[in-house]
Short mmCIF file of C-alpha atoms in Angstrom, two decimals:
data_model
loop_
_atom_site.label_atom_id
_atom_site.label_comp_id
_atom_site.label_asym_id
_atom_site.label_seq_id
_atom_site.Cartn_x
_atom_site.Cartn_y
_atom_site.Cartn_z
CA UNK A 224 121.74 73.23 87.45
CA UNK A 225 122.38 73.77 83.75
CA UNK A 226 119.85 72.12 81.37
CA UNK A 227 117.18 71.48 84.04
CA UNK A 228 114.22 73.26 85.56
CA UNK A 229 112.22 72.41 88.64
CA UNK A 230 110.22 69.23 88.15
CA UNK A 231 111.42 68.72 84.58
CA UNK A 232 113.44 65.98 82.91
CA UNK A 233 117.04 67.03 82.07
CA UNK A 234 117.45 67.98 78.42
CA UNK A 235 119.61 65.52 76.48
CA UNK A 236 121.08 66.88 73.23
CA UNK A 237 122.05 63.36 72.18
CA UNK A 238 118.52 61.97 72.65
CA UNK A 239 117.11 65.03 70.89
CA UNK A 240 119.35 64.50 67.85
CA UNK A 241 118.56 60.78 67.78
CA UNK A 242 114.87 61.65 67.87
CA UNK A 243 115.25 64.00 64.93
CA UNK A 244 117.23 61.37 63.03
CA UNK A 245 114.53 58.72 63.67
CA UNK A 246 111.83 61.05 62.36
CA UNK A 247 113.95 61.90 59.32
CA UNK A 248 114.66 58.22 58.62
CA UNK A 249 110.98 57.33 58.92
CA UNK A 250 110.06 60.09 56.48
CA UNK A 251 112.68 58.93 53.97
CA UNK A 252 111.35 55.34 54.18
CA UNK A 253 107.83 56.62 53.59
CA UNK A 254 108.98 58.68 50.60
CA UNK A 255 110.73 55.66 49.04
CA UNK A 256 107.55 53.60 49.38
CA UNK A 257 105.13 56.24 48.13
CA UNK A 258 107.06 58.40 45.66
CA UNK A 259 108.44 57.31 42.30
CA UNK A 260 110.38 60.56 41.79
CA UNK A 261 110.88 63.48 44.17
CA UNK A 262 111.16 67.04 42.93
CA UNK A 263 113.07 66.82 39.68
CA UNK A 264 112.87 69.47 36.99
CA UNK A 265 110.94 68.79 33.81
CA UNK A 266 114.27 68.79 31.96
CA UNK A 267 115.44 65.76 33.96
CA UNK A 268 112.26 63.70 33.51
CA UNK A 269 112.90 60.38 31.83
CA UNK A 270 110.45 58.30 29.83
CA UNK A 271 110.51 55.48 32.40
CA UNK A 272 109.41 57.91 35.14
CA UNK A 273 105.95 58.20 33.62
CA UNK A 274 105.68 55.69 30.78
CA UNK A 275 107.41 52.75 32.43
CA UNK A 276 108.12 50.01 29.90
CA UNK A 277 105.58 51.06 27.30
CA UNK A 278 106.83 51.18 23.70
CA UNK A 279 108.70 54.37 22.86
CA UNK A 280 108.24 56.26 19.62
CA UNK A 281 109.04 59.63 18.10
CA UNK A 282 106.56 62.09 19.51
CA UNK A 283 104.73 64.43 17.19
CA UNK A 284 103.27 67.55 18.82
CA UNK A 285 99.50 67.79 19.13
CA UNK A 286 97.14 70.73 19.51
CA UNK A 287 96.61 69.87 23.17
CA UNK A 288 100.29 70.45 24.00
CA UNK A 289 100.04 74.24 23.84
CA UNK A 290 96.79 74.23 25.82
CA UNK A 291 98.42 72.20 28.60
CA UNK A 292 101.56 74.32 28.60
CA UNK A 293 99.64 77.59 28.86
CA UNK A 294 97.46 76.28 31.69
CA UNK A 295 100.56 75.28 33.66
CA UNK A 296 102.15 78.68 33.06
CA UNK A 297 98.96 80.19 34.43
CA UNK A 298 99.42 77.91 37.48
CA UNK A 299 96.27 75.87 36.98
CA UNK A 300 95.72 72.26 38.02
CA UNK A 301 94.67 70.13 35.05
CA UNK A 302 92.88 66.85 34.36
CA UNK A 303 93.93 65.19 31.09
CA UNK A 304 91.16 62.89 29.88
CA UNK A 305 90.83 60.49 26.98
CA UNK A 306 90.22 56.93 25.81
CA UNK A 307 92.57 54.10 26.72
CA UNK A 308 95.83 54.43 24.73
CA UNK A 309 94.88 57.92 23.52
CA UNK A 310 98.26 59.24 24.66
CA UNK A 311 97.30 61.07 27.86
CA UNK A 312 100.44 60.18 29.78
CA UNK A 313 102.76 60.65 26.82
CA UNK A 314 101.33 64.09 26.05
CA UNK A 315 101.68 65.10 29.70
CA UNK A 316 105.27 63.83 29.80
CA UNK A 317 106.27 65.69 26.63
CA UNK A 318 104.73 68.96 27.83
CA UNK A 319 106.47 68.77 31.21
CA UNK A 320 109.73 67.81 29.52
CA UNK A 321 109.45 70.78 27.14
CA UNK A 322 108.99 73.17 30.06
CA UNK A 323 112.43 72.23 31.34
CA UNK A 324 113.57 74.05 34.47
CA UNK A 325 110.34 76.05 34.73
CA UNK A 326 108.70 73.18 36.61
CA UNK A 327 109.61 70.72 39.35
CA UNK A 328 107.61 67.50 39.55
CA UNK A 329 106.91 64.87 42.16
CA UNK A 330 105.39 61.53 41.15
CA UNK A 331 103.58 59.57 43.87
CA UNK A 332 102.51 55.95 43.59
CA UNK A 333 98.88 54.98 44.31
CA UNK A 334 99.65 53.42 47.69
CA UNK A 335 97.58 53.84 50.85
CA UNK A 336 98.57 56.52 53.33
CA UNK A 337 99.24 54.96 56.70
CA UNK A 338 99.61 57.92 59.06
CA UNK A 339 100.40 61.58 59.36
CA UNK A 340 100.67 63.94 56.43
CA UNK A 341 101.45 62.54 53.02
CA UNK A 342 105.27 62.70 52.79
CA UNK A 343 105.62 65.38 50.12
CA UNK A 344 109.03 66.87 50.72
CA UNK A 345 109.02 70.65 50.70
CA UNK A 346 110.65 72.10 47.62
CA UNK A 347 112.35 75.44 48.18
CA UNK A 348 113.10 76.23 44.55
CA UNK A 349 111.51 79.01 42.51
CA UNK A 350 109.92 76.70 39.94
CA UNK A 351 106.24 75.77 39.61
CA UNK A 352 105.67 72.64 41.73
CA UNK A 353 103.53 69.94 40.14
CA UNK A 354 102.21 66.64 41.54
CA UNK A 355 101.56 64.06 38.80
CA UNK A 356 98.65 61.70 39.44
CA UNK A 357 98.71 59.31 36.49
CA UNK A 358 95.57 57.11 36.29
CA UNK A 359 93.60 59.17 38.78
CA UNK A 360 91.02 56.39 39.18
CA UNK A 361 93.64 54.30 40.96
CA UNK A 362 94.48 57.12 43.38
CA UNK A 363 90.88 57.82 44.39
CA UNK A 364 90.58 54.21 45.62
CA UNK A 365 93.27 54.81 48.23
CA UNK A 366 92.29 55.10 51.86
CA UNK A 367 92.35 58.75 52.92
CA UNK A 368 92.81 60.03 49.37
CA UNK A 369 90.98 63.18 50.49
CA UNK A 370 93.81 63.83 52.94
CA UNK A 371 96.35 63.60 50.15
CA UNK A 372 94.46 66.19 48.08
CA UNK A 373 94.15 68.53 51.06
CA UNK A 374 97.91 68.29 51.72
CA UNK A 375 98.64 69.11 48.07
CA UNK A 376 96.30 72.10 48.16
CA UNK A 377 97.64 73.31 51.52
CA UNK A 378 101.17 73.30 50.12
CA UNK A 379 99.95 75.16 47.00
CA UNK A 380 101.23 72.50 44.60
CA UNK A 381 99.56 72.14 41.22
CA UNK A 382 98.12 68.80 40.10
CA UNK A 383 98.28 67.36 36.61
CA UNK A 384 96.27 64.14 36.50
CA UNK A 385 95.29 61.70 33.78
CA UNK A 386 92.11 59.65 33.62
CA UNK A 387 90.35 57.44 31.11
CA UNK A 388 87.01 58.58 29.77
CA UNK A 389 83.90 56.52 30.54
CA UNK A 390 83.47 54.46 33.71
CA UNK A 391 86.83 55.40 35.20
CA UNK A 392 86.10 59.11 34.87
CA UNK A 393 82.64 58.50 36.30
CA UNK A 394 84.25 56.81 39.31
CA UNK A 395 86.61 59.75 39.86
CA UNK A 396 83.70 62.18 39.58
CA UNK A 397 81.83 60.24 42.28
CA UNK A 398 84.83 60.10 44.60
CA UNK A 399 85.94 63.74 44.40
CA UNK A 400 84.48 67.08 43.39
CA UNK A 401 86.16 67.54 39.99
CA UNK A 402 85.33 71.25 39.89
CA UNK A 403 86.89 71.84 43.30
CA UNK A 404 90.21 70.27 42.31
CA UNK A 405 90.46 71.17 38.62
CA UNK A 406 87.83 73.81 37.96
CA UNK A 407 87.03 73.77 34.26
CA UNK A 408 90.58 72.78 33.36
CA UNK A 409 89.87 69.45 31.66
CA UNK A 410 91.84 68.76 28.49
CA UNK A 411 90.50 65.98 26.28
CA UNK A 412 93.02 64.08 24.17
CA UNK A 413 91.35 63.39 20.85
CA UNK A 414 91.49 60.36 18.59
CA UNK A 415 93.34 60.23 15.26
CA UNK A 416 92.21 59.16 11.81
CA UNK A 417 92.97 55.75 10.32
CA UNK A 418 95.09 57.41 7.64
CA UNK A 419 97.23 59.18 10.24
CA UNK A 420 97.56 55.92 12.17
CA UNK A 421 98.72 54.06 9.05
CA UNK A 422 101.29 56.73 8.29
CA UNK A 423 102.54 56.52 11.88
CA UNK A 424 102.85 52.73 11.65
CA UNK A 425 104.81 53.06 8.42
CA UNK A 426 107.19 55.64 9.91
CA UNK A 427 107.79 53.45 12.97
CA UNK A 428 108.22 50.27 10.87
CA UNK A 429 105.16 48.63 12.48
CA UNK A 430 103.17 46.15 10.42
CA UNK A 431 99.62 47.45 10.10
CA UNK A 432 98.24 43.91 10.33
CA UNK A 433 99.82 43.62 13.81
CA UNK A 434 97.66 46.43 15.16
CA UNK A 435 94.05 46.72 16.28
CA UNK A 436 93.51 50.40 15.60
CA UNK A 437 90.60 51.88 17.59
CA UNK A 438 91.22 55.58 17.05
CA UNK A 439 93.82 55.88 19.82
CA UNK A 440 97.44 56.49 18.85
CA UNK A 441 98.63 53.97 21.45
CA UNK A 442 96.75 51.12 19.78
CA UNK A 443 99.27 51.37 16.92
CA UNK A 444 102.29 50.98 19.18
CA UNK A 445 100.90 48.33 21.55
CA UNK A 446 100.41 45.97 18.54
CA UNK A 447 97.38 44.40 20.15
CA UNK A 448 96.68 42.02 17.27
CA UNK A 449 100.21 40.63 17.44
CA UNK A 450 100.10 40.39 21.25
CA UNK A 451 96.77 38.55 21.05
CA UNK A 452 98.34 36.08 18.61
CA UNK A 453 101.15 35.48 21.11
CA UNK A 454 98.64 35.01 23.92
CA UNK A 455 96.70 32.46 21.87
CA UNK A 456 99.96 30.55 21.21
CA UNK A 457 100.66 30.06 24.93
CA UNK A 458 100.08 26.74 26.69
CA UNK A 459 97.09 26.49 29.03
CA UNK A 460 99.30 26.73 32.11
CA UNK A 461 100.79 30.07 31.02
CA UNK A 462 97.35 31.39 30.06
CA UNK A 463 96.06 30.42 33.48
CA UNK A 464 98.75 32.50 35.16
CA UNK A 465 97.70 35.53 33.13
CA UNK A 466 94.05 34.82 33.91
CA UNK A 467 94.89 34.74 37.62
CA UNK A 468 96.68 38.07 37.24
CA UNK A 469 93.63 39.46 35.44
CA UNK A 470 91.42 38.44 38.38
CA UNK A 471 93.83 40.03 40.85
CA UNK A 472 93.80 43.19 38.75
CA UNK A 473 89.99 43.28 38.67
CA UNK A 474 90.01 43.21 42.48
CA UNK A 475 92.74 45.80 42.99
CA UNK A 476 95.12 43.18 44.38
CA UNK A 477 98.53 44.38 43.23
CA UNK A 478 101.29 46.73 44.24
CA UNK A 479 102.07 50.22 42.98
CA UNK A 480 102.68 50.19 39.25
CA UNK A 481 100.74 47.01 38.35
CA UNK A 482 103.15 44.67 40.11
CA UNK A 483 101.82 41.22 40.98
CA UNK A 484 103.91 39.32 43.60
CA UNK A 485 104.48 35.62 42.96
CA UNK A 486 103.02 34.80 46.39
CA UNK A 487 99.59 36.24 45.49
CA UNK A 488 99.51 34.38 42.18
CA UNK A 489 100.55 31.14 43.90
CA UNK A 490 97.76 31.49 46.47
CA UNK A 491 95.11 31.51 43.74
CA UNK A 492 96.84 28.79 41.70
CA UNK A 493 97.21 26.41 44.63
CA UNK A 494 93.55 26.87 45.60
CA UNK A 495 92.58 25.71 42.11
CA UNK A 496 95.29 23.00 41.99
CA UNK A 497 95.77 21.84 45.60
CA UNK A 498 98.03 18.91 44.67
CA UNK A 499 100.23 20.79 42.18
CA UNK A 500 103.29 22.95 42.79
CA UNK A 501 103.73 25.94 40.48
CA UNK A 502 106.98 25.65 38.51
CA UNK A 503 107.96 29.28 37.99
CA UNK A 504 110.98 28.48 35.81
CA UNK A 505 108.83 26.61 33.27
CA UNK A 506 106.07 29.21 33.35
CA UNK A 507 108.15 32.37 33.12
CA UNK A 508 110.12 31.32 30.05
CA UNK A 509 107.20 31.40 27.56
CA UNK A 510 105.54 34.35 29.30
CA UNK A 511 108.59 36.61 29.18
CA UNK A 512 109.36 35.53 25.61
CA UNK A 513 105.85 36.59 24.61
CA UNK A 514 106.57 40.08 26.04
CA UNK A 515 103.16 40.01 27.70
CA UNK A 516 104.86 40.22 31.10
CA UNK A 517 108.00 41.70 32.57
CA UNK A 518 109.69 40.51 35.75
CA UNK A 519 110.64 44.03 36.79
CA UNK A 520 111.37 43.33 40.45
CA UNK A 521 112.37 40.23 42.38
CA UNK A 522 109.44 37.78 42.39
CA UNK A 523 107.04 40.38 41.01
CA UNK A 524 105.44 40.43 37.56
CA UNK A 525 104.47 43.57 35.70
CA UNK A 526 101.67 43.38 33.12
CA UNK A 527 100.34 46.32 31.12
CA UNK A 528 96.75 47.08 32.09
CA UNK A 529 95.67 47.19 28.44
CA UNK A 530 96.82 43.58 27.92
CA UNK A 531 94.77 42.42 30.90
CA UNK A 532 91.69 44.31 29.74
CA UNK A 533 91.83 43.65 26.00
CA UNK A 534 93.78 40.42 25.45
CA UNK A 535 93.66 38.10 28.47
CA UNK A 536 90.32 36.29 28.55
CA UNK A 537 88.88 34.23 31.40
CA UNK A 538 87.88 30.69 30.46
CA UNK A 539 84.34 31.33 31.63
CA UNK A 540 82.76 34.80 31.47
CA UNK A 541 82.67 36.21 34.99
CA UNK A 542 81.32 39.46 36.35
CA UNK A 543 83.47 41.71 38.50
CA UNK A 544 81.13 40.91 41.37
CA UNK A 545 81.67 37.15 41.08
CA UNK A 546 85.45 37.61 40.83
CA UNK A 547 85.46 39.83 43.92
CA UNK A 548 83.61 37.13 45.85
CA UNK A 549 85.97 34.45 44.54
CA UNK A 550 89.05 36.44 45.61
CA UNK A 551 87.42 37.16 48.98
CA UNK A 552 87.11 33.41 49.59
CA UNK A 553 90.68 32.81 48.40
CA UNK A 554 92.27 35.51 50.59
CA UNK A 555 89.91 35.32 53.55
CA UNK A 556 92.90 35.08 55.93
CA UNK A 557 94.94 37.94 54.44
CA UNK A 558 93.87 41.28 55.96
CA UNK A 559 95.95 43.43 53.58
CA UNK A 560 94.39 41.83 50.50
CA UNK A 561 90.91 42.02 52.02
CA UNK A 562 91.34 45.76 52.49
CA UNK A 563 92.24 46.08 48.81
CA UNK A 564 89.17 44.05 47.84
CA UNK A 565 87.05 46.29 50.03
CA UNK A 566 88.44 49.44 48.41
CA UNK A 567 87.79 48.09 44.90
CA UNK A 568 84.27 46.86 45.73
CA UNK A 569 83.49 50.21 47.32
CA UNK A 570 84.53 51.97 44.10
CA UNK A 571 82.47 49.64 41.92
CA UNK A 572 79.44 50.33 44.12
CA UNK A 573 79.54 53.96 42.99
CA UNK A 574 79.38 53.31 39.25
CA UNK A 575 77.84 49.88 38.59
CA UNK A 576 74.24 48.74 38.43
CA UNK A 577 74.43 46.23 41.31
CA UNK A 578 75.41 48.99 43.74
CA UNK A 579 74.12 47.31 46.90
CA UNK A 580 75.79 44.00 46.05
CA UNK A 581 79.18 45.66 45.56
CA UNK A 582 78.73 47.67 48.77
CA UNK A 583 78.01 44.43 50.65
CA UNK A 584 81.24 42.89 49.35
CA UNK A 585 83.11 45.98 50.57
CA UNK A 586 81.50 45.71 54.01
CA UNK A 587 82.21 41.97 54.19
CA UNK A 588 85.88 42.48 53.23
CA UNK A 589 86.47 45.28 55.74
CA UNK A 590 84.68 43.40 58.53
CA UNK A 591 86.74 40.26 57.88
CA UNK A 592 89.98 42.29 57.74
CA UNK A 593 89.17 43.80 61.14
CA UNK A 594 88.57 40.32 62.57
CA UNK A 595 92.12 39.38 61.54
CA UNK A 596 93.71 42.50 62.97
CA UNK A 597 94.77 43.24 66.53
CA UNK A 598 93.99 46.89 67.13
CA UNK A 599 96.83 47.43 69.62
CA UNK A 600 99.43 45.99 67.23
CA UNK A 601 98.47 48.06 64.18
CA UNK A 602 96.28 50.88 65.50
CA UNK A 603 96.64 53.20 62.52
CA UNK A 604 95.69 50.56 59.96
CA UNK A 605 92.85 49.49 62.26
CA UNK A 606 91.52 53.05 62.30
CA UNK A 607 91.85 53.37 58.52
CA UNK A 608 89.80 50.23 57.98
CA UNK A 609 87.15 51.36 60.47
CA UNK A 610 87.00 54.67 58.57
CA UNK A 611 86.54 52.85 55.24
CA UNK A 612 83.97 50.52 56.79
CA UNK A 613 82.00 53.48 58.10
CA UNK A 614 81.87 55.02 54.63
CA UNK A 615 80.81 51.67 53.12
CA UNK A 616 78.03 51.32 55.69
CA UNK A 617 76.77 54.81 54.86
CA UNK A 618 76.83 54.03 51.14
CA UNK A 619 74.85 50.86 51.75
CA UNK A 620 72.39 52.81 53.91
CA UNK A 621 71.50 54.92 50.89
CA UNK A 622 70.17 51.78 49.20
CA UNK A 623 68.61 49.63 51.95
CA UNK A 624 68.02 49.20 55.68
CA UNK A 625 68.86 52.88 56.22
CA UNK A 626 68.60 53.04 60.00
CA UNK A 627 70.59 49.83 60.61
CA UNK A 628 73.55 50.74 58.40
CA UNK A 629 73.72 54.37 59.49
CA UNK A 630 73.98 53.28 63.10
CA UNK A 631 76.74 50.83 62.15
CA UNK A 632 78.51 53.63 60.24
CA UNK A 633 78.49 55.81 63.33
CA UNK A 634 79.86 52.96 65.46
CA UNK A 635 82.68 52.30 62.97
CA UNK A 636 83.72 55.96 62.90
CA UNK A 637 83.59 56.12 66.69
CA UNK A 638 85.97 53.15 66.78
CA UNK A 639 88.32 55.04 64.46
CA UNK A 640 88.19 58.04 66.84
CA UNK A 641 89.75 55.88 69.58
CA UNK A 642 92.94 55.96 67.50
CA UNK A 643 92.49 59.27 65.68
CA UNK A 644 92.79 61.39 68.81
CA UNK A 645 92.69 65.18 68.78
CA UNK A 646 96.29 65.37 69.99
CA UNK A 647 98.01 62.80 67.76
CA UNK A 648 96.01 62.85 64.52
CA UNK A 649 94.16 66.18 64.41
CA UNK A 650 93.28 66.07 60.70
CA UNK A 651 92.05 62.46 60.81
CA UNK A 652 90.18 63.36 64.00
CA UNK A 653 88.40 66.19 62.19
CA UNK A 654 87.54 64.14 59.10
CA UNK A 655 86.14 61.35 61.28
CA UNK A 656 83.88 63.79 63.11
CA UNK A 657 82.74 65.05 59.71
CA UNK A 658 81.67 61.54 58.71
CA UNK A 659 79.87 61.09 62.04
CA UNK A 660 78.04 64.36 61.43
CA UNK A 661 76.98 63.26 57.95
CA UNK A 662 75.70 59.93 59.30
CA UNK A 663 73.70 61.59 62.09
CA UNK A 664 72.27 64.08 59.58
CA UNK A 665 71.10 61.15 57.43
CA UNK A 666 69.78 59.28 60.45
CA UNK A 667 67.69 62.31 61.40
CA UNK A 668 65.58 61.68 58.31
CA UNK A 669 64.72 58.20 59.64
CA UNK A 670 64.12 58.58 63.38
CA UNK A 671 64.51 60.89 66.38
CA UNK A 672 64.97 63.89 64.09
CA UNK A 673 65.65 66.47 66.80
CA UNK A 674 68.03 64.30 68.83
CA UNK A 675 70.04 63.15 65.80
CA UNK A 676 70.30 66.65 64.38
CA UNK A 677 71.71 67.81 67.71
CA UNK A 678 74.29 65.04 67.52
CA UNK A 679 75.12 66.07 63.95
CA UNK A 680 75.65 69.66 65.15
CA UNK A 681 77.90 68.41 67.96
CA UNK A 682 79.94 66.37 65.47
CA UNK A 683 80.46 69.26 63.04
CA UNK A 684 81.35 71.58 65.93
CA UNK A 685 83.90 69.03 67.18
CA UNK A 686 85.36 68.96 63.67
CA UNK A 687 85.61 72.75 63.46
CA UNK A 688 87.34 72.95 66.85
CA UNK A 689 90.38 71.23 65.32
CA UNK A 690 92.60 74.23 64.69
CA UNK A 691 94.65 72.60 61.94
CA UNK A 692 91.47 72.30 59.87
CA UNK A 693 91.79 75.99 58.98
CA UNK A 694 94.99 75.12 57.09
CA UNK A 695 92.79 73.08 54.74
CA UNK A 696 90.28 75.69 53.61
CA UNK A 697 88.11 73.44 51.44
CA UNK A 698 87.55 70.92 54.25
CA UNK A 699 86.92 73.75 56.72
CA UNK A 700 84.41 75.43 54.38
CA UNK A 701 82.53 72.16 53.81
CA UNK A 702 82.38 71.60 57.58
CA UNK A 703 80.89 75.07 58.06
CA UNK A 704 78.43 74.43 55.22
CA UNK A 705 77.34 71.12 56.77
CA UNK A 706 76.97 72.79 60.17
CA UNK A 707 74.86 75.50 58.59
CA UNK A 708 72.57 72.88 57.04
CA UNK A 709 72.16 71.12 60.39
CA UNK A 710 71.30 74.39 62.16
CA UNK A 711 68.77 75.20 59.43
CA UNK A 712 67.07 71.85 59.97
CA UNK A 713 67.10 72.42 63.76
CA UNK A 714 65.35 75.76 63.22
CA UNK A 715 62.29 73.91 61.95
CA UNK A 716 61.84 72.32 65.40
CA UNK A 717 63.02 74.80 68.00
CA UNK A 718 64.51 78.25 68.60
CA UNK A 719 64.01 79.31 65.00
CA UNK A 720 65.71 82.71 65.21
CA UNK A 721 68.68 81.43 67.25
CA UNK A 722 69.32 78.46 64.99
CA UNK A 723 68.84 80.44 61.79
CA UNK A 724 71.33 83.04 63.00
CA UNK A 725 73.83 80.27 63.81
CA UNK A 726 73.22 78.78 60.37
CA UNK A 727 73.81 82.18 58.76
CA UNK A 728 77.15 82.56 60.59
CA UNK A 729 78.31 79.11 59.46
CA UNK A 730 77.18 79.68 55.88
CA UNK A 731 78.86 83.09 55.93
CA UNK A 732 82.22 81.58 56.88
CA UNK A 733 81.83 78.91 54.21
CA UNK A 734 80.88 81.50 51.57
CA UNK A 735 83.92 83.65 52.24
CA UNK A 736 86.23 80.67 51.70
CA UNK A 737 84.42 79.43 48.60
CA UNK A 738 84.69 82.90 47.07
CA UNK A 739 88.38 83.18 47.97
CA UNK A 740 88.96 79.78 46.34
CA UNK A 741 86.90 80.93 43.33
CA UNK A 742 84.56 77.95 43.70
CA UNK A 743 81.52 79.64 42.21
CA UNK A 744 79.32 76.50 42.14
CA UNK A 745 79.71 76.03 45.92
CA UNK A 746 79.41 79.77 46.58
CA UNK A 747 76.12 80.03 44.67
CA UNK A 748 74.55 77.18 46.65
CA UNK A 749 75.51 78.83 49.93
CA UNK A 750 74.21 82.22 48.73
CA UNK A 751 70.86 80.61 47.95
CA UNK A 752 70.70 79.11 51.45
CA UNK A 753 71.58 82.47 53.00
CA UNK A 754 68.89 84.20 50.97
CA UNK A 755 66.27 81.77 52.31
CA UNK A 756 67.49 82.28 55.90
CA UNK A 757 67.43 86.07 55.67
CA UNK A 758 63.94 85.94 54.18
CA UNK A 759 62.77 83.75 57.07
CA UNK A 760 64.35 86.08 59.65
CA UNK A 761 62.70 89.16 58.08
CA UNK A 762 59.32 87.43 58.24
CA UNK A 763 59.88 86.67 61.92
CA UNK A 764 60.61 90.34 62.57
#
């Protein structure tokens, strides 16, 4: 019979086409949620695509423009770094705009990835393809950000990212290997002199007394002194709304491009004023007139980050840690918000003095979020949170109660594996095994060294068995490097020659990839390990 084979289900062209349409529709929905613009040429870039509602002014070329342009022509990924308001995004925009049809750009939003590959549409043009990651510190806080980077690299897209100097750059450097992604291609946007700033203000008809010039060109155009005066003129109720938004911002509780939904603001307000209803009509009038906020989407407020950081002041000085705990108590029944709090606390734990305290907030937030979730109803999100919890446990283990938290990290990652199966989520499956291997390697330094090293080896081998991992060479090379380290440690306890030879094979595979990727710092470390192994093997002979 046509269209059938023995023991098989008849092929239905209609069902097949509907299936393709469903997949296509799902991908389009994902792209709308996660991408601001999708593959447009530099010539078609508009100011709002990258600068949003920030003040516009006549751009004057800077020395860094030509450096950026040449690096892109040489097909290099670039990190643009500088102080707040130094002009990182504007410089990037102008350079891409000037390159016209030579480049195509895609602009993702810093939203969590829920499942599958990040939805970067393939671009079949002949132009250089560039992914713009503006404010890289916000992207690295996303769940599975590493997956996003691997997808970008696997598709051979370039990255041009911006990041503030100081703590935010330090955070990025802790979250990702800067050299692996950008090499030495970091362009620093310099400050300008007071005289140049005054001339700029005069040209743009900006009163100098309205500014708070700090060396950054943007401080002239944001008119911080004038905006502070407007803030001070607000009634206490309007100030309180901005203070609530500041607290939400400190905890990473907002959507995409610094959008704060009314509902989140109301939740905090009502907790502080249980017998009062928030009158949005009365509040929004003065706030919008002050230009400190913009109602850019229905029931969502946009506030520039610089206003929240430099102008809006809390009534009582509060540390980020105390605000995180306050917001945890306020949103203790909202799993989505708790996940955001966990992500932010986890990031703070990497760069702030009270590392263990921040890590504990992250653990508490993820654990509470999991209590509110039903795994069968949202399995992918459940697995993502277990993955984040496992990483938070391992971070905490580096500071206290090592054995206890490493064992909890392993349990969390094993829970994630129940969803991240080899068949359905091969890349997530591999990354989860990698984290299990790292935890067992750490645990081997605390107890049952031989047994835990064997489990680490098994985890790394399970990771490497995932065939798709080879499409992500950096991840594959790191897995081989980790496996080599585990075999080397095993050689100290049993079968020295056998385990050293296995270590040499793993290191050899890693070295070949590192050299192909021109990652000399990784390659040198592996070469040193290989030299030690070969010396040991010669001595055995």
